[in-house]
Amino acid sequence: MSLIEMKTPIVEMDGDEMTRIMWKMIKDKLINPYVNLKTEYYDLGLENRNRTDDKVTVESANATKKYGVAVKCATITPNADRVKEYKLKDMWKSPNGTIRAILDGTVFRTPIIVKGIEPVVKCWKKPITIARHAYGDVYKAVDMKIPEAGKAEIVFTDKNGNETRQLIHNFECEGIIQGQHNLNSSIISFAKSCFNYALDTKQDLWFASKDTISKKYDHTFKDIFAELYENEYKEKFKNANIEYFYTLIDDAVARIMKSQGGFIWACKNYDGDVFSDMVSSAFGSLAMMTSVLVSPLGVYEYEAAHGTVQRHYYKHLKGEETSTNSVATIFAWTGALRKRGELDKIDELIKFANELENAVITTIENGKMTKDLAAITDIKSLVVLNTSDFIDAINDTLKNVRW
Ligand code: NAP
Ligand code: MG
């Protein structure tokens, strides 16, 4: 069979540890035999980030802006231990943080649904995608301990030096205060990414905040979403037969627990942090979660939701057998290949991405899986495979479909 040809390269961001090992296996066994893969390669492994003073991360993000689609392997975010382990020149920043700052996007996380690994919430029949705003609020807050009685105020000074003040509280005893902010430009980007992703995936969009209590702060989020919807998206949503729905965050939580799933839940930064962990564990496993960064400019970066699986890597280095789940990393590749196929109008590439995803799901549903899934499945007759054999088993399924 001839290889599927590509037009535009995908930006390939290699990474670290166990996911780097799986990255190569996936390319060698599941992609290169079928696709004449065109990538622009950036090595974001920690050693190369250190060698290039982390310039490679910035270059890879700029290349993503240029080409429109990237696929990223999990990477180490260095801490003090890693600085010693890798003899780093500096405690380099989180690559995801750097890339996100350049692409200005929203992260969408969706569970991969497989029969035999059932969500703990029985009525959830379809995936729930969490869209997390990744800027500001409590993550960029300043806080202060109030040591004694006194007056706390918020002060805004404009460029001419005029002050606007608001009382926070007249303290009569010790206490605490916190100052948060967000930017309208960032909220607009967030809203646009959510509306575009809903249109892209033909799913309803829910957004929730606490505007009844937070009458200026959360209300601004609500208003920006509502205004953009009215002016730019209402007609498009109608044509796509999907809905935009706003409600209070507590109402949203109650409704979600009774829903069938199959929609996007846009969350403010803190809500997204908390609820994405709830949704992913209720659906099964972090290794069965896709993640894509969508920028308001229509640029896409696909990755797995989990980290570099360090513990498994150390076993691998000692020559011990590992059973690491490659599903999320495979889906990062299929996401990128499908998007490239859509943008370049290559039907064969889109078809291949769908077939590879189906092969992954069929393989698991046939009882062949890694250890993490074996621990949570209802499937009775199952074979637990090691990292490499699981990828081979997927390829056996794929070959059956393609030939
Ligand atoms: P992790 O790599 O997500 O792994 C945490 C644990 O979850 C693993 O030890 C393993 O449990 C389980 N797990 C995660 N992915 C799995 C998979 N594919 N198959 C099977 N089990 C899986 O998180 P971490 O160990 O806290 O972090 C390791 C490194 O990853 C850190 O240096 C961190 O900076 C980095 N990180 C990167 C990203 C990213 O690039 N997007 C995200 C998060 C973390 P068991 O050990 O119990 O089997
Ligand atoms: Mg968290």
CSV table of C-alpha atoms and ligand atoms in Angstrom, one decimal:
chain,number,residue,atom,x,y,z
A,1,MET,CA,0.0,0.0,0.0
A,2,SER,CA,1.3,3.5,-0.8
A,3,LEU,CA,2.0,6.0,1.9
A,4,ILE,CA,-0.5,8.9,2.5
A,5,GLU,CA,1.1,12.1,1.4
A,6,MET,CA,1.0,15.3,3.4
A,7,LYS,CA,1.3,19.0,2.2
A,8,THR,CA,2.1,21.2,5.2
A,9,PRO,CA,4.4,19.9,8.0
A,10,ILE,CA,3.1,19.4,11.6
A,11,VAL,CA,5.3,21.0,14.3
A,12,GLU,CA,6.6,18.1,16.3
A,13,MET,CA,7.7,18.9,19.9
A,14,ASP,CA,9.5,15.9,21.4
A,15,GLY,CA,9.7,15.6,25.1
A,16,ASP,CA,11.0,13.6,28.1
A,17,GLU,CA,11.3,10.3,29.9
A,18,MET,CA,8.7,7.5,29.3
A,19,THR,CA,6.6,9.6,27.0
A,20,ARG,CA,9.7,10.2,24.8
A,21,ILE,CA,10.2,6.4,24.6
A,22,MET,CA,6.5,6.0,23.6
A,23,TRP,CA,6.7,8.9,21.1
A,24,LYS,CA,9.3,7.1,19.0
A,25,MET,CA,7.5,3.8,19.2
A,26,ILE,CA,4.2,5.4,18.0
A,27,LYS,CA,6.0,7.1,15.1
A,28,ASP,CA,7.9,3.9,14.1
A,29,LYS,CA,5.1,1.5,14.5
A,30,LEU,CA,1.8,3.3,14.0
A,31,ILE,CA,2.5,6.3,11.7
A,32,ASN,CA,5.5,5.9,9.5
A,33,PRO,CA,4.3,2.6,7.9
A,34,TYR,CA,1.2,4.5,6.7
A,35,VAL,CA,2.0,8.2,6.3
A,36,ASN,CA,4.8,9.9,4.6
A,37,LEU,CA,5.1,12.0,7.7
A,38,LYS,CA,6.2,15.7,7.2
A,39,THR,CA,7.1,17.4,10.5
A,40,GLU,CA,9.3,20.3,11.6
A,41,TYR,CA,11.1,18.7,14.5
A,42,TYR,CA,11.8,20.6,17.8
A,43,ASP,CA,13.5,18.7,20.6
A,44,LEU,CA,11.9,20.0,23.8
A,45,GLY,CA,13.6,17.3,25.9
A,46,LEU,CA,15.1,18.9,29.0
A,47,GLU,CA,18.7,18.4,27.9
A,48,ASN,CA,18.1,20.4,24.6
A,49,ARG,CA,16.1,23.1,26.4
A,50,ASN,CA,19.1,23.5,28.7
A,51,ARG,CA,21.5,23.5,25.8
A,52,THR,CA,19.5,26.2,23.9
A,53,ASP,CA,18.7,28.3,27.0
A,54,ASP,CA,15.1,27.3,26.4
A,55,LYS,CA,15.1,29.1,23.0
A,56,VAL,CA,13.9,25.9,21.4
A,57,THR,CA,10.6,26.1,23.2
A,58,VAL,CA,10.0,29.7,21.9
A,59,GLU,CA,11.0,28.6,18.4
A,60,SER,CA,8.6,25.7,18.5
A,61,ALA,CA,5.7,27.9,19.6
A,62,ASN,CA,6.5,30.4,16.8
A,63,ALA,CA,6.6,27.6,14.3
A,64,THR,CA,3.1,26.6,15.5
A,65,LYS,CA,1.9,30.1,14.8
A,66,LYS,CA,3.4,29.7,11.3
A,67,TYR,CA,2.1,26.3,10.4
A,68,GLY,CA,-1.1,26.1,12.5
A,69,VAL,CA,-0.8,22.6,14.0
A,70,ALA,CA,1.6,21.1,16.5
A,71,VAL,CA,1.8,17.9,18.4
A,72,LYS,CA,3.6,17.9,21.8
A,73,CYS,CA,5.1,15.1,23.9
A,74,ALA,CA,5.0,15.5,27.7
A,75,THR,CA,7.9,17.5,29.1
A,76,ILE,CA,9.6,17.9,32.5
A,77,THR,CA,8.9,21.1,34.3
A,78,PRO,CA,12.1,21.4,36.2
A,79,ASN,CA,12.1,21.8,40.0
A,80,ALA,CA,15.1,21.8,42.4
A,81,ASP,CA,15.5,18.0,42.1
A,82,ARG,CA,15.6,18.2,38.3
A,83,VAL,CA,18.1,21.0,38.3
A,84,LYS,CA,20.5,18.7,40.1
A,85,GLU,CA,19.5,15.6,38.1
A,86,TYR,CA,20.1,17.2,34.7
A,87,LYS,CA,22.8,19.7,35.9
A,88,LEU,CA,20.7,22.6,34.5
A,89,LYS,CA,22.0,26.1,34.0
A,90,ASP,CA,18.6,27.5,35.2
A,91,MET,CA,15.3,26.2,36.5
A,92,TRP,CA,13.6,26.6,33.1
A,93,LYS,CA,10.0,27.6,33.1
A,94,SER,CA,7.2,25.2,32.2
A,95,PRO,CA,7.2,24.6,28.4
A,96,ASN,CA,3.4,24.5,28.4
A,97,GLY,CA,3.3,27.9,30.2
A,98,THR,CA,5.8,29.4,27.6
A,99,ILE,CA,3.9,28.0,24.7
A,100,ARG,CA,0.5,29.1,26.1
A,101,ALA,CA,1.7,32.6,26.6
A,102,ILE,CA,2.9,32.8,23.0
A,103,LEU,CA,-0.2,31.2,21.4
A,104,ASP,CA,-2.7,32.8,23.9
A,105,GLY,CA,-5.1,29.9,24.1
A,106,THR,CA,-7.6,27.8,26.0
A,107,VAL,CA,-6.9,24.2,26.9
A,108,PHE,CA,-9.7,21.7,26.0
A,109,ARG,CA,-9.6,18.3,27.8
A,110,THR,CA,-11.8,15.4,26.7
A,111,PRO,CA,-12.0,11.9,28.1
A,112,ILE,CA,-11.6,9.0,25.6
A,113,ILE,CA,-14.6,6.7,26.0
A,114,VAL,CA,-14.2,2.9,25.8
A,115,LYS,CA,-16.8,0.2,26.4
A,116,GLY,CA,-15.8,-1.7,29.5
A,117,ILE,CA,-14.4,1.3,31.3
A,118,GLU,CA,-17.5,3.0,32.5
A,119,PRO,CA,-17.8,6.4,34.0
A,120,VAL,CA,-18.7,6.3,37.7
A,121,VAL,CA,-21.5,8.8,37.0
A,122,LYS,CA,-24.0,6.3,35.4
A,123,CYS,CA,-25.9,8.8,33.2
A,124,TRP,CA,-22.8,10.1,31.4
A,125,LYS,CA,-23.0,8.5,28.0
A,126,LYS,CA,-20.8,10.9,26.0
A,127,PRO,CA,-17.6,12.7,26.9
A,128,ILE,CA,-17.6,16.0,28.7
A,129,THR,CA,-15.0,18.4,27.5
A,130,ILE,CA,-13.6,20.9,30.0
A,131,ALA,CA,-12.4,24.2,28.5
A,132,ARG,CA,-10.2,25.9,31.1
A,133,HIS,CA,-9.3,29.6,31.0
A,134,ALA,CA,-5.6,29.6,31.6
A,135,TYR,CA,-4.9,33.2,32.7
A,136,GLY,CA,-5.4,35.2,35.9
A,137,ASP,CA,-7.8,35.2,38.8
A,138,VAL,CA,-6.4,33.4,41.9
A,139,TYR,CA,-3.4,32.2,39.9
A,140,LYS,CA,-2.1,35.7,39.5
A,141,ALA,CA,-3.4,37.1,42.8
A,142,VAL,CA,-1.6,38.9,45.5
A,143,ASP,CA,-2.6,38.3,49.0
A,144,MET,CA,-1.8,39.7,52.4
A,145,LYS,CA,-2.2,38.9,56.0
A,146,ILE,CA,-3.8,41.6,58.1
A,147,PRO,CA,-2.0,41.6,61.4
A,148,GLU,CA,-4.2,43.9,63.4
A,149,ALA,CA,-7.2,46.3,63.3
A,150,GLY,CA,-7.1,48.7,60.3
A,151,LYS,CA,-8.7,49.7,57.0
A,152,ALA,CA,-8.1,47.7,53.8
A,153,GLU,CA,-8.8,49.3,50.4
A,154,ILE,CA,-8.4,48.6,46.7
A,155,VAL,CA,-6.8,51.5,44.9
A,156,PHE,CA,-6.6,52.0,41.1
A,157,THR,CA,-4.3,54.8,39.9
A,158,ASP,CA,-4.8,55.9,36.3
A,159,LYS,CA,-2.0,57.2,34.1
A,160,ASN,CA,-2.6,60.8,35.3
A,161,GLY,CA,-2.3,59.8,38.9
A,162,ASN,CA,-6.0,59.9,39.7
A,163,GLU,CA,-7.0,57.4,42.3
A,164,THR,CA,-10.2,55.4,42.6
A,165,ARG,CA,-10.6,53.7,46.0
A,166,GLN,CA,-12.9,51.1,47.3
A,167,LEU,CA,-13.2,49.8,50.9
A,168,ILE,CA,-12.6,46.1,51.3
A,169,HIS,CA,-13.1,45.9,55.0
A,170,ASN,CA,-12.6,47.8,58.2
A,171,PHE,CA,-10.7,45.2,60.2
A,172,GLU,CA,-11.2,45.1,64.0
A,173,CYS,CA,-9.0,42.0,64.4
A,174,GLU,CA,-6.5,39.9,62.4
A,175,GLY,CA,-7.5,38.7,58.9
A,176,ILE,CA,-6.6,38.2,55.3
A,177,ILE,CA,-7.1,39.9,52.0
A,178,GLN,CA,-6.5,39.1,48.3
A,179,GLY,CA,-6.4,41.1,45.1
A,180,GLN,CA,-7.2,39.3,41.8
A,181,HIS,CA,-7.3,40.5,38.3
A,182,ASN,CA,-8.1,39.5,34.7
A,183,LEU,CA,-7.9,41.2,31.3
A,184,ASN,CA,-10.8,41.8,29.0
A,185,SER,CA,-8.5,40.8,26.1
A,186,SER,CA,-7.8,37.4,27.7
A,187,ILE,CA,-11.5,36.8,28.5
A,188,ILE,CA,-12.3,37.6,24.8
A,189,SER,CA,-9.7,35.1,23.6
A,190,PHE,CA,-11.0,32.5,26.0
A,191,ALA,CA,-14.6,33.1,24.8
A,192,LYS,CA,-13.7,33.0,21.1
A,193,SER,CA,-11.6,29.8,21.6
A,194,CYS,CA,-14.7,28.2,23.2
A,195,PHE,CA,-17.2,29.3,20.6
A,196,ASN,CA,-14.8,28.2,17.8
A,197,TYR,CA,-14.2,24.8,19.4
A,198,ALA,CA,-17.9,24.2,19.9
A,199,LEU,CA,-18.5,25.0,16.2
A,200,ASP,CA,-15.5,22.8,15.2
A,201,THR,CA,-16.7,19.8,17.2
A,202,LYS,CA,-20.4,20.5,16.8
A,203,GLN,CA,-21.2,20.4,20.5
A,204,ASP,CA,-23.2,22.6,22.8
A,205,LEU,CA,-21.2,25.1,24.9
A,206,TRP,CA,-21.9,25.7,28.6
A,207,PHE,CA,-20.4,28.5,30.6
A,208,ALA,CA,-20.9,29.2,34.2
A,209,SER,CA,-19.7,31.7,36.8
A,210,LYS,CA,-20.9,33.3,40.0
A,211,ASP,CA,-22.2,36.6,38.6
A,212,THR,CA,-24.9,36.9,41.2
A,213,ILE,CA,-22.3,37.3,44.0
A,214,SER,CA,-19.4,38.7,42.0
A,215,LYS,CA,-21.4,41.5,40.3
A,216,LYS,CA,-18.5,43.2,38.5
A,217,TYR,CA,-15.8,40.5,38.2
A,218,ASP,CA,-17.7,37.3,37.2
A,219,HIS,CA,-20.3,39.5,35.6
A,220,THR,CA,-17.7,40.8,33.1
A,221,PHE,CA,-17.0,37.2,32.0
A,222,LYS,CA,-20.7,36.6,31.6
A,223,ASP,CA,-21.2,39.9,29.6
A,224,ILE,CA,-18.2,39.3,27.3
A,225,PHE,CA,-19.4,35.8,26.4
A,226,ALA,CA,-23.0,37.1,25.9
A,227,GLU,CA,-21.9,40.0,23.7
A,228,LEU,CA,-19.6,38.0,21.5
A,229,TYR,CA,-22.3,35.3,21.1
A,230,GLU,CA,-24.9,37.9,20.1
A,231,ASN,CA,-22.7,39.7,17.6
A,232,GLU,CA,-20.5,37.0,16.1
A,233,TYR,CA,-21.7,33.4,16.9
A,234,LYS,CA,-25.5,33.2,17.3
A,235,GLU,CA,-26.1,32.7,13.6
A,236,LYS,CA,-23.2,30.2,13.2
A,237,PHE,CA,-24.5,28.2,16.2
A,238,LYS,CA,-28.0,28.1,14.7
A,239,ASN,CA,-26.6,26.8,11.4
A,240,ALA,CA,-24.6,24.2,13.2
A,241,ASN,CA,-27.6,23.2,15.3
A,242,ILE,CA,-25.8,23.7,18.6
A,243,GLU,CA,-26.6,25.9,21.7
A,244,TYR,CA,-24.8,28.3,23.9
A,245,PHE,CA,-26.0,28.0,27.5
A,246,TYR,CA,-25.1,30.2,30.5
A,247,THR,CA,-25.9,29.4,34.1
A,248,LEU,CA,-24.6,29.9,37.6
A,249,ILE,CA,-21.7,27.6,38.5
A,250,ASP,CA,-23.6,25.8,41.3
A,251,ASP,CA,-26.5,25.2,38.9
A,252,ALA,CA,-24.1,23.9,36.2
A,253,VAL,CA,-22.5,21.4,38.7
A,254,ALA,CA,-26.0,20.1,39.6
A,255,ARG,CA,-27.1,19.8,35.9
A,256,ILE,CA,-23.8,18.1,34.9
A,257,MET,CA,-24.3,15.3,37.4
A,258,LYS,CA,-27.6,14.6,35.8
A,259,SER,CA,-26.6,15.1,32.1
A,260,GLN,CA,-25.7,12.6,29.4
A,261,GLY,CA,-22.5,14.5,28.5
A,262,GLY,CA,-21.6,15.4,25.0
A,263,PHE,CA,-20.9,19.1,25.5
A,264,ILE,CA,-18.2,21.6,26.3
A,265,TRP,CA,-18.0,23.1,29.7
A,266,ALA,CA,-16.2,26.4,29.7
A,267,CYS,CA,-14.7,27.1,33.1
A,268,LYS,CA,-13.0,30.0,34.7
A,269,ASN,CA,-9.4,29.2,35.7
A,270,TYR,CA,-10.0,27.9,39.2
A,271,ASP,CA,-13.2,26.0,38.3
A,272,GLY,CA,-11.4,24.4,35.4
A,273,ASP,CA,-8.5,23.3,37.6
A,274,VAL,CA,-10.8,21.7,40.1
A,275,PHE,CA,-13.5,20.3,37.8
A,276,SER,CA,-11.1,18.8,35.2
A,277,ASP,CA,-9.7,16.5,37.8
A,278,MET,CA,-13.2,15.5,38.9
A,279,VAL,CA,-14.4,14.9,35.3
A,280,SER,CA,-11.2,13.0,34.3
A,281,SER,CA,-11.2,10.7,37.3
A,282,ALA,CA,-15.0,10.1,37.0
A,283,PHE,CA,-14.4,9.0,33.4
A,284,GLY,CA,-11.5,6.6,34.3
A,285,SER,CA,-7.9,7.7,33.9
A,286,LEU,CA,-5.6,10.6,33.1
A,287,ALA,CA,-4.0,8.3,30.5
A,288,MET,CA,-7.4,8.3,28.7
A,289,MET,CA,-7.7,12.1,28.3
A,290,THR,CA,-6.9,14.2,25.2
A,291,SER,CA,-5.7,17.8,25.5
A,292,VAL,CA,-5.6,20.5,22.9
A,293,LEU,CA,-4.6,24.1,23.1
A,294,VAL,CA,-6.7,26.2,20.8
A,295,SER,CA,-5.7,29.8,20.2
A,296,PRO,CA,-8.2,32.5,19.1
A,297,LEU,CA,-6.2,32.7,15.9
A,298,GLY,CA,-7.1,29.2,15.0
A,299,VAL,CA,-3.8,27.6,15.9
A,300,TYR,CA,-3.9,24.1,17.5
A,301,GLU,CA,-1.4,22.3,19.7
A,302,TYR,CA,-2.3,18.7,20.6
A,303,GLU,CA,-0.8,16.8,23.6
A,304,ALA,CA,-1.5,14.2,26.3
A,305,ALA,CA,-3.1,15.4,29.5
A,306,HIS,CA,-0.6,13.4,31.7
A,307,GLY,CA,3.1,14.0,32.5
A,308,THR,CA,6.3,12.1,31.5
A,309,VAL,CA,5.4,9.1,33.7
A,310,GLN,CA,8.7,9.4,35.6
A,311,ARG,CA,8.3,6.3,37.8
A,312,HIS,CA,7.8,4.1,34.8
A,313,TYR,CA,10.8,5.6,33.1
A,314,TYR,CA,13.1,4.8,36.0
A,315,LYS,CA,11.9,1.2,35.8
A,316,HIS,CA,12.6,1.2,32.0
A,317,LEU,CA,16.1,2.5,32.6
A,318,LYS,CA,16.8,-0.4,35.0
A,319,GLY,CA,15.7,-2.8,32.3
A,320,GLU,CA,12.5,-3.7,34.0
A,321,GLU,CA,9.3,-4.2,32.0
A,322,THR,CA,6.8,-1.3,31.9
A,323,SER,CA,3.1,-1.2,31.1
A,324,THR,CA,2.6,2.5,30.2
A,325,ASN,CA,-0.5,3.6,28.5
A,326,SER,CA,0.2,5.3,25.2
A,327,VAL,CA,-3.4,6.1,24.3
A,328,ALA,CA,-3.4,9.9,25.1
A,329,THR,CA,-0.1,10.3,23.2
A,330,ILE,CA,-1.5,8.4,20.2
A,331,PHE,CA,-4.6,10.6,20.3
A,332,ALA,CA,-2.4,13.7,20.3
A,333,TRP,CA,-0.9,12.5,17.0
A,334,THR,CA,-4.3,11.6,15.5
A,335,GLY,CA,-5.7,14.9,16.6
A,336,ALA,CA,-2.8,16.8,14.8
A,337,LEU,CA,-3.0,14.6,11.7
A,338,ARG,CA,-6.8,15.0,11.4
A,339,LYS,CA,-6.6,18.8,11.8
A,340,ARG,CA,-3.7,18.9,9.2
A,341,GLY,CA,-5.9,16.8,6.9
A,342,GLU,CA,-8.9,19.1,7.4
A,343,LEU,CA,-6.8,22.3,6.8
A,344,ASP,CA,-5.1,20.9,3.8
A,345,LYS,CA,-8.1,19.0,2.5
A,346,ILE,CA,-6.5,15.6,2.6
A,347,ASP,CA,-9.3,13.1,3.1
A,348,GLU,CA,-7.0,10.1,3.3
A,349,LEU,CA,-5.2,11.7,6.3
A,350,ILE,CA,-8.5,12.4,8.1
A,351,LYS,CA,-9.6,8.8,7.4
A,352,PHE,CA,-6.3,7.4,8.7
A,353,ALA,CA,-6.5,9.4,12.0
A,354,ASN,CA,-10.0,8.1,12.5
A,355,GLU,CA,-9.0,4.5,11.8
A,356,LEU,CA,-6.0,4.7,14.2
A,357,GLU,CA,-8.3,6.0,17.0
A,358,ASN,CA,-10.8,3.2,16.3
A,359,ALA,CA,-8.0,0.7,16.3
A,360,VAL,CA,-7.0,1.9,19.8
A,361,ILE,CA,-10.5,1.6,21.1
A,362,THR,CA,-11.2,-1.8,19.5
A,363,THR,CA,-8.0,-3.2,20.9
A,364,ILE,CA,-8.9,-2.2,24.4
A,365,GLU,CA,-12.5,-3.4,24.0
A,366,ASN,CA,-11.1,-6.7,22.8
A,367,GLY,CA,-9.5,-7.0,26.2
A,368,LYS,CA,-5.9,-6.0,25.3
A,369,MET,CA,-4.7,-3.2,27.5
A,370,THR,CA,-2.1,-1.8,29.8
A,371,LYS,CA,-2.0,-2.2,33.6
A,372,ASP,CA,-3.7,1.0,34.5
A,373,LEU,CA,-6.8,0.1,32.5
A,374,ALA,CA,-6.8,-3.5,33.6
A,375,ALA,CA,-7.2,-2.2,37.2
A,376,ILE,CA,-10.5,-0.3,36.4
A,377,THR,CA,-12.2,-2.3,33.6
A,378,ASP,CA,-15.3,-4.5,33.8
A,379,ILE,CA,-14.0,-6.6,30.8
A,380,LYS,CA,-13.6,-10.1,32.1
A,381,SER,CA,-11.2,-11.9,29.8
A,382,LEU,CA,-8.3,-9.6,29.4
A,383,VAL,CA,-4.6,-9.6,28.5
A,384,VAL,CA,-2.3,-7.1,30.2
A,385,LEU,CA,0.4,-6.0,27.8
A,386,ASN,CA,3.7,-4.2,28.3
A,387,THR,CA,4.3,-0.7,26.7
A,388,SER,CA,5.6,-2.0,23.4
A,389,ASP,CA,3.3,-5.0,23.0
A,390,PHE,CA,0.2,-2.8,23.5
A,391,ILE,CA,1.4,-0.6,20.6
A,392,ASP,CA,2.0,-3.7,18.5
A,393,ALA,CA,-1.5,-5.0,19.4
A,394,ILE,CA,-3.0,-1.7,18.2
A,395,ASN,CA,-1.0,-2.0,14.9
A,396,ASP,CA,-2.4,-5.6,14.4
A,397,THR,CA,-6.0,-4.2,14.7
A,398,LEU,CA,-5.1,-1.3,12.4
A,399,LYS,CA,-3.6,-3.6,9.8
A,400,ASN,CA,-6.9,-5.6,9.7
A,401,VAL,CA,-8.8,-2.4,9.0
A,402,ARG,CA,-6.5,-1.0,6.4
A,403,TRP,CA,-5.7,-4.2,4.4
B,1,NAP,P1,2.5,11.9,35.5
B,1,NAP,O1,3.6,11.7,34.6
B,1,NAP,O2,1.2,12.3,34.9
B,1,NAP,O3,2.3,10.5,36.3
B,1,NAP,C1,1.7,10.4,37.5
B,1,NAP,C2,1.3,8.9,37.7
B,1,NAP,O4,0.1,8.7,37.0
B,1,NAP,C3,2.2,7.9,37.2
B,1,NAP,O5,3.2,7.6,38.1
B,1,NAP,C4,1.3,6.7,36.9
B,1,NAP,O6,0.9,6.1,38.1
B,1,NAP,C5,0.1,7.5,36.4
B,1,NAP,N1,0.1,7.7,34.9
B,1,NAP,C6,0.2,8.9,34.3
B,1,NAP,N2,0.2,8.7,33.0
B,1,NAP,C7,0.2,7.4,32.7
B,1,NAP,C8,0.2,6.6,31.6
B,1,NAP,N3,0.3,7.1,30.3
B,1,NAP,N4,0.2,5.2,31.7
B,1,NAP,C9,0.1,4.7,32.9
B,1,NAP,N5,0.1,5.4,34.1
B,1,NAP,C10,0.1,6.7,34.0
B,1,NAP,O7,2.9,12.9,36.6
B,1,NAP,P2,4.2,13.1,37.5
B,1,NAP,O8,4.8,11.8,37.8
B,1,NAP,O9,3.7,13.9,38.6
B,1,NAP,O10,5.1,14.1,36.7
B,1,NAP,C11,6.2,13.6,36.0
B,1,NAP,C12,6.8,14.7,35.2
B,1,NAP,O11,5.9,15.1,34.2
B,1,NAP,C13,7.2,15.9,36.0
B,1,NAP,O12,8.5,16.3,35.7
B,1,NAP,C14,6.2,17.0,35.5
B,1,NAP,O13,6.8,18.3,35.4
B,1,NAP,C15,5.8,16.5,34.1
B,1,NAP,N6,4.5,16.9,33.7
B,1,NAP,C16,4.3,17.3,32.4
B,1,NAP,C17,3.1,17.7,31.8
B,1,NAP,C18,3.0,18.1,30.4
B,1,NAP,O14,4.0,18.2,29.7
B,1,NAP,N7,1.9,18.3,29.9
B,1,NAP,C19,2.0,17.5,32.6
B,1,NAP,C20,2.1,17.1,33.9
B,1,NAP,C21,3.4,16.8,34.5
B,1,NAP,P3,1.7,4.8,38.7
B,1,NAP,O15,3.1,5.3,38.9
B,1,NAP,O16,0.9,4.5,39.9
B,1,NAP,O17,1.6,3.7,37.7
B,2,MG,MG,-4.9,20.9,39.2
